Short mmCIF file of N, CA, C and O in Angstrom, two decimals:
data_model
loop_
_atom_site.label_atom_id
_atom_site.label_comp_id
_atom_site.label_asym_id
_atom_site.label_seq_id
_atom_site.Cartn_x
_atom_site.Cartn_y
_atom_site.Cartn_z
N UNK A 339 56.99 31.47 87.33
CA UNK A 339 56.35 31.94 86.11
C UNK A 339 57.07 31.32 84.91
O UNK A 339 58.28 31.21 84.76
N UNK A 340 56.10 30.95 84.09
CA UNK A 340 56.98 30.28 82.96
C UNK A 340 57.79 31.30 82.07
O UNK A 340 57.63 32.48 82.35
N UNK A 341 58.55 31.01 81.14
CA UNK A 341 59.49 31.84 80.34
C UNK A 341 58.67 31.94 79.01
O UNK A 341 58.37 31.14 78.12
N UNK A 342 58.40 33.39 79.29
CA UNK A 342 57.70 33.71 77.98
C UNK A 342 58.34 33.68 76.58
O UNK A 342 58.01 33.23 75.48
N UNK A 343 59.36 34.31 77.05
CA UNK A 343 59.88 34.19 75.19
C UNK A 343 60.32 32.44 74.43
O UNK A 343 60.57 32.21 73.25
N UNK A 344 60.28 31.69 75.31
CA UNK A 344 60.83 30.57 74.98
C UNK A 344 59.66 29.55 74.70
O UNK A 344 60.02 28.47 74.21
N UNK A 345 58.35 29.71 74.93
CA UNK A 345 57.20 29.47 75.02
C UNK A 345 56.37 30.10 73.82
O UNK A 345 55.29 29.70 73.38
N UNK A 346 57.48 31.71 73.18
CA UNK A 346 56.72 32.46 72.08
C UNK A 346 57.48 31.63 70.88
O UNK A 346 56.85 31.42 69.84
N UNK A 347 58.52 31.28 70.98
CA UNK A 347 59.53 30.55 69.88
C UNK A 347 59.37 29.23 69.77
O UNK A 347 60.01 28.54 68.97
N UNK A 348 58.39 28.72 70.70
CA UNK A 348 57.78 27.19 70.46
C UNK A 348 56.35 27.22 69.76
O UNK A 348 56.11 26.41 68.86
N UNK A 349 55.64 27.91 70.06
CA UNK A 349 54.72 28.44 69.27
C UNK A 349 54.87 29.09 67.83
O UNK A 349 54.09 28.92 66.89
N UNK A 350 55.99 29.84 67.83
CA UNK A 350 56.17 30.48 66.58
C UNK A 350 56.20 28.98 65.60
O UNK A 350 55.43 28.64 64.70
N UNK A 351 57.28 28.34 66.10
CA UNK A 351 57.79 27.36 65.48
C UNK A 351 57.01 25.90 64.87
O UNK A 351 57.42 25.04 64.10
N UNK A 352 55.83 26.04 65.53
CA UNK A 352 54.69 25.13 65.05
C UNK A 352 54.09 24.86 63.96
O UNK A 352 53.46 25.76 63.42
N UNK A 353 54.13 23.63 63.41
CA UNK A 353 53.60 23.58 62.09
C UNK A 353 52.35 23.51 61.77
O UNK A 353 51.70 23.52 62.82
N UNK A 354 51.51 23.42 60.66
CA UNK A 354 50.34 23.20 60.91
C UNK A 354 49.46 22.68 61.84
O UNK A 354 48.83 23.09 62.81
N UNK A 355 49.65 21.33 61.02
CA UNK A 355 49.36 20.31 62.07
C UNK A 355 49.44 20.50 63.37
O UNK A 355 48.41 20.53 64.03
N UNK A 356 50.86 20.67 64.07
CA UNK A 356 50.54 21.22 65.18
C UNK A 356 49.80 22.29 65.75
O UNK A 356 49.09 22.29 66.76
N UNK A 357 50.07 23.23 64.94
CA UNK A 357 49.08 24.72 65.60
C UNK A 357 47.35 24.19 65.52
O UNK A 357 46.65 24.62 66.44
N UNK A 358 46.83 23.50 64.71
CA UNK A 358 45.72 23.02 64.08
C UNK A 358 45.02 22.06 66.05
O UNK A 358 44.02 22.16 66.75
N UNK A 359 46.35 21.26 66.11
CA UNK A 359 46.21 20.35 67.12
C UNK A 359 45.95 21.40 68.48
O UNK A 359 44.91 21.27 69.12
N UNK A 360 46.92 22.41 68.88
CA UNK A 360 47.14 23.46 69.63
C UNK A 360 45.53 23.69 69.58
O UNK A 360 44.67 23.25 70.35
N UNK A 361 45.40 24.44 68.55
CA UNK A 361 43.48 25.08 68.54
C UNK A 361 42.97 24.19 68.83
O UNK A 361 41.97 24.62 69.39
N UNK A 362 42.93 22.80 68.86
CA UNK A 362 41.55 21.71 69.33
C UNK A 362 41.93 21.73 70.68
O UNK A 362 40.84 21.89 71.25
N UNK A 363 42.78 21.67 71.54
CA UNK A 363 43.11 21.12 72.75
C UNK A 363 43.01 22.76 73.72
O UNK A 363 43.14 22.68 74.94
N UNK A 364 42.82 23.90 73.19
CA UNK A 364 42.38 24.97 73.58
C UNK A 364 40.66 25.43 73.58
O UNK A 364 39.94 25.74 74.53
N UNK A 365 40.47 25.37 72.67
CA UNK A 365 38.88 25.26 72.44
C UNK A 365 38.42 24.33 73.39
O UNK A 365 37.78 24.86 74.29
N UNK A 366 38.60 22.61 73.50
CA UNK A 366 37.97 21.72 73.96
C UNK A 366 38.37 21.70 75.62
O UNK A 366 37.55 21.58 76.54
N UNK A 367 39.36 21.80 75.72
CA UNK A 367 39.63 21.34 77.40
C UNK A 367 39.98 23.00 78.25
O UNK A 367 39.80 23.01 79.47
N UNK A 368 40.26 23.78 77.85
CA UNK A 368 39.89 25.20 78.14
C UNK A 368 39.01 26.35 77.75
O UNK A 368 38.99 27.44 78.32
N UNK A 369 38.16 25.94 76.52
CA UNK A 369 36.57 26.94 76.13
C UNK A 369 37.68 28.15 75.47
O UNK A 369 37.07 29.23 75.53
N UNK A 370 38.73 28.32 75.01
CA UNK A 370 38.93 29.45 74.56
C UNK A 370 39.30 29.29 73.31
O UNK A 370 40.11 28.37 73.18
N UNK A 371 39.02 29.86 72.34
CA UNK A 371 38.79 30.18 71.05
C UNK A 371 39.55 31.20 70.45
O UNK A 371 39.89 32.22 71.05
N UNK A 372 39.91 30.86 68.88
CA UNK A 372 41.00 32.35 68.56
C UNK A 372 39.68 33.53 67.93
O UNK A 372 38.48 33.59 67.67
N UNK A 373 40.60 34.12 67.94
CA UNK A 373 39.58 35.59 67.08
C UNK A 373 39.02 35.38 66.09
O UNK A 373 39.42 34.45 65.40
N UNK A 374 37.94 36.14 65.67
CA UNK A 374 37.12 35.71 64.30
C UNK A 374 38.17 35.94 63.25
O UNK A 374 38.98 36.81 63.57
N UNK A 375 38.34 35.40 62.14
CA UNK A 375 39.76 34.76 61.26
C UNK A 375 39.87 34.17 61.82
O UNK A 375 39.01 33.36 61.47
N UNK A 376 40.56 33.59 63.01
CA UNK A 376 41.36 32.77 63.47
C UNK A 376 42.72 33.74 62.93
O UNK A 376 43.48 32.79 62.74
N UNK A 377 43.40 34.72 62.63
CA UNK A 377 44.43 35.29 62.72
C UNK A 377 44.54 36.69 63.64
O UNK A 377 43.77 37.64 63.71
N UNK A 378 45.89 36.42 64.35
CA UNK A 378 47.03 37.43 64.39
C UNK A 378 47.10 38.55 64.19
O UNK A 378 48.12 38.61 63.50
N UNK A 379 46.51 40.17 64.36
CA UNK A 379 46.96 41.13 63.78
C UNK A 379 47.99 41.61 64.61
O UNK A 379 48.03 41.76 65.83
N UNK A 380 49.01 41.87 63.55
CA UNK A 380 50.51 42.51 64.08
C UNK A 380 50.67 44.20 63.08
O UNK A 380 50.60 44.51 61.90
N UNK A 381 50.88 44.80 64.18
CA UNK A 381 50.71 46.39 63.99
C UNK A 381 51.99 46.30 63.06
O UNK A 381 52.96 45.60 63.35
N UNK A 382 51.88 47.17 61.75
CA UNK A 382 52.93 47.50 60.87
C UNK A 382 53.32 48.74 61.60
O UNK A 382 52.88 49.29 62.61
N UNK A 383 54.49 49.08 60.60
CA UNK A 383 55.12 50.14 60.79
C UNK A 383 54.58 51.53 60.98
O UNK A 383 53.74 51.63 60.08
N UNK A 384 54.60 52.71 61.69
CA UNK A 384 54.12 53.53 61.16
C UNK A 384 54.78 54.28 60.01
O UNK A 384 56.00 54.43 60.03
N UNK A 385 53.92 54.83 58.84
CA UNK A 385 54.12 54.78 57.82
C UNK A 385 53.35 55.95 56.83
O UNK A 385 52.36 56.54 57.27
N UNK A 386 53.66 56.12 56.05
CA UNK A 386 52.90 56.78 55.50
C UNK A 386 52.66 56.03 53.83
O UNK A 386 52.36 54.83 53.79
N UNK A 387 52.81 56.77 52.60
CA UNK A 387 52.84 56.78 51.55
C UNK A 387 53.58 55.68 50.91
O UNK A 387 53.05 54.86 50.15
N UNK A 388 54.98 55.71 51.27
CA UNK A 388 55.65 55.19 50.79
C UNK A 388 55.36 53.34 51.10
O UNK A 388 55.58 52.50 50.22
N UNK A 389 54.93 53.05 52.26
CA UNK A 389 54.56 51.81 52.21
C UNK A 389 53.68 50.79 51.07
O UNK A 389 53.73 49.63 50.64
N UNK A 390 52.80 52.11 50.87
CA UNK A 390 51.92 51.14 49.55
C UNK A 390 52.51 51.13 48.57
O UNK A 390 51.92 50.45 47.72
N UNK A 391 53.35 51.53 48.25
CA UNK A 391 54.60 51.55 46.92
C UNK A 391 55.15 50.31 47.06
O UNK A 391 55.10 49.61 46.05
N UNK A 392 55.74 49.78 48.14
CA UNK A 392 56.08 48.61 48.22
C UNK A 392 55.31 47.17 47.72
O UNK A 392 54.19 46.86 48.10
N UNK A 393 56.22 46.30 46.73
CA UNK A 393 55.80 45.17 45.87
C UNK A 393 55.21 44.31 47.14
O UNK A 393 55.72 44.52 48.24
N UNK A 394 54.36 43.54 47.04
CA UNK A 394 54.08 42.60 48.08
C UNK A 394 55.08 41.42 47.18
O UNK A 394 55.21 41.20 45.98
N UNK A 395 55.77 40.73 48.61
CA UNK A 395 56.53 39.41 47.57
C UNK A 395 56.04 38.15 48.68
O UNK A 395 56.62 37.08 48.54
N UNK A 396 55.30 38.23 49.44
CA UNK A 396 54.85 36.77 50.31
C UNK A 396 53.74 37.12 50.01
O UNK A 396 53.43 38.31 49.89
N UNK A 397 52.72 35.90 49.80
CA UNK A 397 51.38 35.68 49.36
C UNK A 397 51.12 33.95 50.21
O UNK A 397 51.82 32.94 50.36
N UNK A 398 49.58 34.43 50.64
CA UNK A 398 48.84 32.92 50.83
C UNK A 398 48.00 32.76 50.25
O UNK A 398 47.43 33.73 49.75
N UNK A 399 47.37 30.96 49.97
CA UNK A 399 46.65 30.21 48.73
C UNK A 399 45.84 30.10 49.92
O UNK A 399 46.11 29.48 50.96
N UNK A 400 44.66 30.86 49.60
CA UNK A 400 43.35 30.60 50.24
C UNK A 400 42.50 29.59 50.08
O UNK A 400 41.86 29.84 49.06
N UNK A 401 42.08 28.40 50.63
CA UNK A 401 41.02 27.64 50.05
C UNK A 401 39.75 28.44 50.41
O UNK A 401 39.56 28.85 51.55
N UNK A 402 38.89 28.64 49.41
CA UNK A 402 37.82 29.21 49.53
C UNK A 402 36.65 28.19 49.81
O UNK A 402 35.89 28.20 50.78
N UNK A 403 36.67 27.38 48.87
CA UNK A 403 35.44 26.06 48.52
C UNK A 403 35.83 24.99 48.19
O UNK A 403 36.62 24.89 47.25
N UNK A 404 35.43 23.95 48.85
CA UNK A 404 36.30 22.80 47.75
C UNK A 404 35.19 22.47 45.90
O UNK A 404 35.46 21.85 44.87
N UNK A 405 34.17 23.16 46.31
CA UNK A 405 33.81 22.85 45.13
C UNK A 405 33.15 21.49 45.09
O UNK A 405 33.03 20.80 46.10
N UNK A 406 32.62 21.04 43.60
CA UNK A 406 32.01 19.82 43.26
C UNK A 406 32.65 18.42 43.57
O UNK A 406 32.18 17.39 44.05
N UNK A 407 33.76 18.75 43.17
CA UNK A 407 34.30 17.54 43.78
C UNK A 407 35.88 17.36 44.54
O UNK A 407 36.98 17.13 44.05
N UNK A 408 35.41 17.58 46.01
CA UNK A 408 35.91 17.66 47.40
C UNK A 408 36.92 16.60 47.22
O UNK A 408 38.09 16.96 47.11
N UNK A 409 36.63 15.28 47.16
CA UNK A 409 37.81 14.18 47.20
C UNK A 409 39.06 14.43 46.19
O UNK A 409 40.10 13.83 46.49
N UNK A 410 39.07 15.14 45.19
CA UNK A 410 40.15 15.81 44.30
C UNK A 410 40.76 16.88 45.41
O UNK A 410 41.87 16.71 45.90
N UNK A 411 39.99 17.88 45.71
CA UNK A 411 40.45 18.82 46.60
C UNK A 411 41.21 18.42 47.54
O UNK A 411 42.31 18.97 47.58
N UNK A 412 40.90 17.40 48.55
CA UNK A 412 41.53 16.59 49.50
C UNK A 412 42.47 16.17 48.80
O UNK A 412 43.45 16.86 49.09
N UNK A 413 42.84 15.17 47.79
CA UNK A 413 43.95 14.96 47.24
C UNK A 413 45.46 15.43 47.08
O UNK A 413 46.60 14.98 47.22
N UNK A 414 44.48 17.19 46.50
CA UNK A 414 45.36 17.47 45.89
C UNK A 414 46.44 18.42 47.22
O UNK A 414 47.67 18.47 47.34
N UNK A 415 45.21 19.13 48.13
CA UNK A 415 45.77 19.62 49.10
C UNK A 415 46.76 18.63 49.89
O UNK A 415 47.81 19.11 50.29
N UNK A 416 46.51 17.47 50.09
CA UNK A 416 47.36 16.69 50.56
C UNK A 416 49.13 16.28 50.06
O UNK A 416 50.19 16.09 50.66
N UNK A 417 48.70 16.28 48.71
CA UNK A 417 49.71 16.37 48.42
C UNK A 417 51.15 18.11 48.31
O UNK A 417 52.37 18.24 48.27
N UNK A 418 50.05 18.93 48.29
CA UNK A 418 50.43 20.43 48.33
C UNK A 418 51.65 20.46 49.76
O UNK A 418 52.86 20.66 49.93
N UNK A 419 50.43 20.14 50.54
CA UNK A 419 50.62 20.09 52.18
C UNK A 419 51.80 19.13 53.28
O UNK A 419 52.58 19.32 54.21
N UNK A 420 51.39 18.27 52.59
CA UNK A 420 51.97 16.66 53.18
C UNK A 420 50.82 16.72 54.16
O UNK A 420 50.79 15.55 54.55
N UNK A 421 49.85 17.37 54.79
CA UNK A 421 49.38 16.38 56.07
C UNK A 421 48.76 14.98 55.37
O UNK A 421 48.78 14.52 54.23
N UNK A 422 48.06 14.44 57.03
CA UNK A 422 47.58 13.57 56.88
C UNK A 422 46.14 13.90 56.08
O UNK A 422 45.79 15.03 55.70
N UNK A 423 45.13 12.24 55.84
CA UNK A 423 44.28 12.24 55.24
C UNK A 423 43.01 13.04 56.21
O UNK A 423 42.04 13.55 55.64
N UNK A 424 43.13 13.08 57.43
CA UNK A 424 42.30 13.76 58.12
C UNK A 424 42.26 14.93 58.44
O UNK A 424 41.26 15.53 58.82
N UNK A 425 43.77 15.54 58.28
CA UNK A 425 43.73 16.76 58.66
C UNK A 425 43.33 17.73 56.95
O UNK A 425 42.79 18.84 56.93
N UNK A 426 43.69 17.07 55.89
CA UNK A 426 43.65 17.41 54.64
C UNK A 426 41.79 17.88 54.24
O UNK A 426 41.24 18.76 53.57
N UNK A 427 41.36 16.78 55.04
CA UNK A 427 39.86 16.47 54.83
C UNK A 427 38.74 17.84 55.51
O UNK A 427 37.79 18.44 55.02
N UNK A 428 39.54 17.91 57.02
CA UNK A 428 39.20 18.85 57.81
C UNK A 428 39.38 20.61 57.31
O UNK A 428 38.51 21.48 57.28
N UNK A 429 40.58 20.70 57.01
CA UNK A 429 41.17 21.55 55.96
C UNK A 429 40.14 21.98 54.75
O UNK A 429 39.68 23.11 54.64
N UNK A 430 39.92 21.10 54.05
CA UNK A 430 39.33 21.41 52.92
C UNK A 430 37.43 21.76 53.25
O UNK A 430 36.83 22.55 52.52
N UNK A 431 36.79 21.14 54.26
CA UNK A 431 35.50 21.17 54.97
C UNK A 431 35.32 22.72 55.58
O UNK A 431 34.29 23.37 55.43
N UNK A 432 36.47 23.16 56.26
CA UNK A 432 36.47 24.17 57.03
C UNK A 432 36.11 25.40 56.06
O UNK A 432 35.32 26.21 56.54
N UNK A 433 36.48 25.61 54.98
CA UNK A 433 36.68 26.50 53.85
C UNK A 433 37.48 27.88 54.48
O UNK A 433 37.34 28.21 55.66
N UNK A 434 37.98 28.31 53.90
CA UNK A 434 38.78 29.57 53.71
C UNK A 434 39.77 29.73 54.73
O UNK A 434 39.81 30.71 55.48
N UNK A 435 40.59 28.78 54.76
CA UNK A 435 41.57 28.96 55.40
C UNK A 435 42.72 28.12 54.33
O UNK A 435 42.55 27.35 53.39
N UNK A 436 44.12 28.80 55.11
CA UNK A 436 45.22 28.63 54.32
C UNK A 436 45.94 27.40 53.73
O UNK A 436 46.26 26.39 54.37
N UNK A 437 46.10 27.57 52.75
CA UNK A 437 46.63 26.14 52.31
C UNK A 437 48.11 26.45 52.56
O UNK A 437 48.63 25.57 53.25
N UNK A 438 48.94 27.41 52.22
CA UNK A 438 49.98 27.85 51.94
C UNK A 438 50.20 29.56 52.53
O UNK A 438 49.59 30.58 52.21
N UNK A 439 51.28 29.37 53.44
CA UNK A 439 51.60 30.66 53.44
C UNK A 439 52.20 31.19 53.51
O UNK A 439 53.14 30.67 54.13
N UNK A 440 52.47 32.73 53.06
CA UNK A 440 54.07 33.29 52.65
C UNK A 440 55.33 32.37 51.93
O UNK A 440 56.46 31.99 52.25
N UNK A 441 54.36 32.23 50.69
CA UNK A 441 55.44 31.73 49.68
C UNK A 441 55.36 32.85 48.75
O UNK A 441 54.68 33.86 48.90
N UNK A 442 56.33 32.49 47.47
CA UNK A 442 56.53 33.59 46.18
C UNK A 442 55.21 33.35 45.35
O UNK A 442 54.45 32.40 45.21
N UNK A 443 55.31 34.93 44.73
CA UNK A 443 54.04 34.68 43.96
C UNK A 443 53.86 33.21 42.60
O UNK A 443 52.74 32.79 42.35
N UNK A 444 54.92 32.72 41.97
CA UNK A 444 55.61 32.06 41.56
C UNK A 444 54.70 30.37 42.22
O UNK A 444 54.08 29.46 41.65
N UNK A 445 54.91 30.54 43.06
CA UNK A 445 54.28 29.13 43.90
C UNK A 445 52.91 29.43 44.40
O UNK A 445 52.10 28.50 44.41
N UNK A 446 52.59 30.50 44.78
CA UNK A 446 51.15 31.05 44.95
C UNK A 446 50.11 30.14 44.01
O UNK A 446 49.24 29.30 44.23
N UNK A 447 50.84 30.96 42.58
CA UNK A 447 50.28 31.02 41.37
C UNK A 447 49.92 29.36 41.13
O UNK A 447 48.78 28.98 40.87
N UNK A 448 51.01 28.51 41.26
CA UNK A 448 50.84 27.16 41.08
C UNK A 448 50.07 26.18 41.78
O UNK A 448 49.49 25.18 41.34
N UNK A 449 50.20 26.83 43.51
CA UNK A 449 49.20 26.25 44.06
C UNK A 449 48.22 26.02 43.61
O UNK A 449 47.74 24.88 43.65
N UNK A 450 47.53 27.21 42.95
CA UNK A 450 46.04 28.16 43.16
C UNK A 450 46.02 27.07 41.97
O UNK A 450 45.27 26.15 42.29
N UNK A 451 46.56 26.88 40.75
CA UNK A 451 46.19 26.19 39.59
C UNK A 451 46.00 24.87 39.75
O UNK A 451 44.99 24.34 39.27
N UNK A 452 46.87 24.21 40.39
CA UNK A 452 46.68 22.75 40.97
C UNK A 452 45.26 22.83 41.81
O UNK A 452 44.38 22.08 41.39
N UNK A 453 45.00 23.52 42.78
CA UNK A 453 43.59 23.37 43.53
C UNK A 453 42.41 23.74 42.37
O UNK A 453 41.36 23.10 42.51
N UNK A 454 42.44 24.74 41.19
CA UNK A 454 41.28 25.34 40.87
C UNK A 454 41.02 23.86 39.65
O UNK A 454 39.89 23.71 39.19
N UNK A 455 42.22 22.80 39.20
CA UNK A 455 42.18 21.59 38.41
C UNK A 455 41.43 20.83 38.72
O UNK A 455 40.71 20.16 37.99
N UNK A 456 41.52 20.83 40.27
CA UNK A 456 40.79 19.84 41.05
C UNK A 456 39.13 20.22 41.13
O UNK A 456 38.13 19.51 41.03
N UNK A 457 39.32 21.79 41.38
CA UNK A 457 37.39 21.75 41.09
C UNK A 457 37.26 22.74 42.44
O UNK A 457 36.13 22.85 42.91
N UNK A 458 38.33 23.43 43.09
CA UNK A 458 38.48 24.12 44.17
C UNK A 458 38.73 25.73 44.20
O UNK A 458 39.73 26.28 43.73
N UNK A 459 37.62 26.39 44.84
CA UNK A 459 37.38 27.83 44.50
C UNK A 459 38.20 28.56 45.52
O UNK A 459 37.89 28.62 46.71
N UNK A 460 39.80 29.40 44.70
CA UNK A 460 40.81 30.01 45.47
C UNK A 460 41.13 31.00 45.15
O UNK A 460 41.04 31.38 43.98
N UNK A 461 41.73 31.91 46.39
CA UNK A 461 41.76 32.68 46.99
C UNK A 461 43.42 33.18 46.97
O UNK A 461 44.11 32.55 47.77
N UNK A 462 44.11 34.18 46.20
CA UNK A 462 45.69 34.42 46.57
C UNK A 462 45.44 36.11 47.33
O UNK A 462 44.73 37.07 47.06
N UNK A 463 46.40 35.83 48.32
CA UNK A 463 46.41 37.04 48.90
C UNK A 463 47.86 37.64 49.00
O UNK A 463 48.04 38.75 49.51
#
């Protein structure tokens, strides 16, 4: 049996690109697909009151749309991002998925301004 936890910390550890690559080579050569999002739910704490008191301080830059003009969007995400020109392209086509995630609101904020320059309809969460 393979070693699960060491298999969960190679996965954890995946970068876009890779996790991006991970989802094509799952979908295509095994038919299995992630959940509608495509995210993760991880059970919080149990909790009461006091949790929503708490500041949120990690935020993600949603691409929503690229908008009128997509080749800015691609640009600019590319440069945001570092990927490549294809994965940037794919990225920006797909709509509403993450450009950025769990950064400070601080960089959120800047993302979101650099993409909305370009002509790109976003999303901070």
């Amino acid at each position: 049996m393979a070693d699960l936890k060491k298999l969960a910390e190679e996965i954890v550890g995946l970068t876009l690109l890779e996790a991006q690559e991970l989802k094509t080579i799952l979908k295509d050569e095994y038919g299995i697909e992630p959940a509608a999002g495509g995210a993760v739910m991880v059970a919080g704490p149990a909790g009461g009151e006091g949790d929503a008191a708490e500041e949120q301080t990690e935020f993600d830059v949603i691409l929503k749309a690229a908008g009128a003009s997509k080749i800015n969007v691609i640009k600019e995400v590319r440069a945001i991002t570092g990927l490549g020109l294809k994965e940037a392209k794919d990225l920006v086509e797909a709509g509403g998925k993450a450009v950025k995630e769990g950064v400070s609101k601080a960089e959120a904020d800047e993302v979101k301004g650099k993409l909305e320059a370009a002509g790109a309809e976003v999303e901070v969460k």
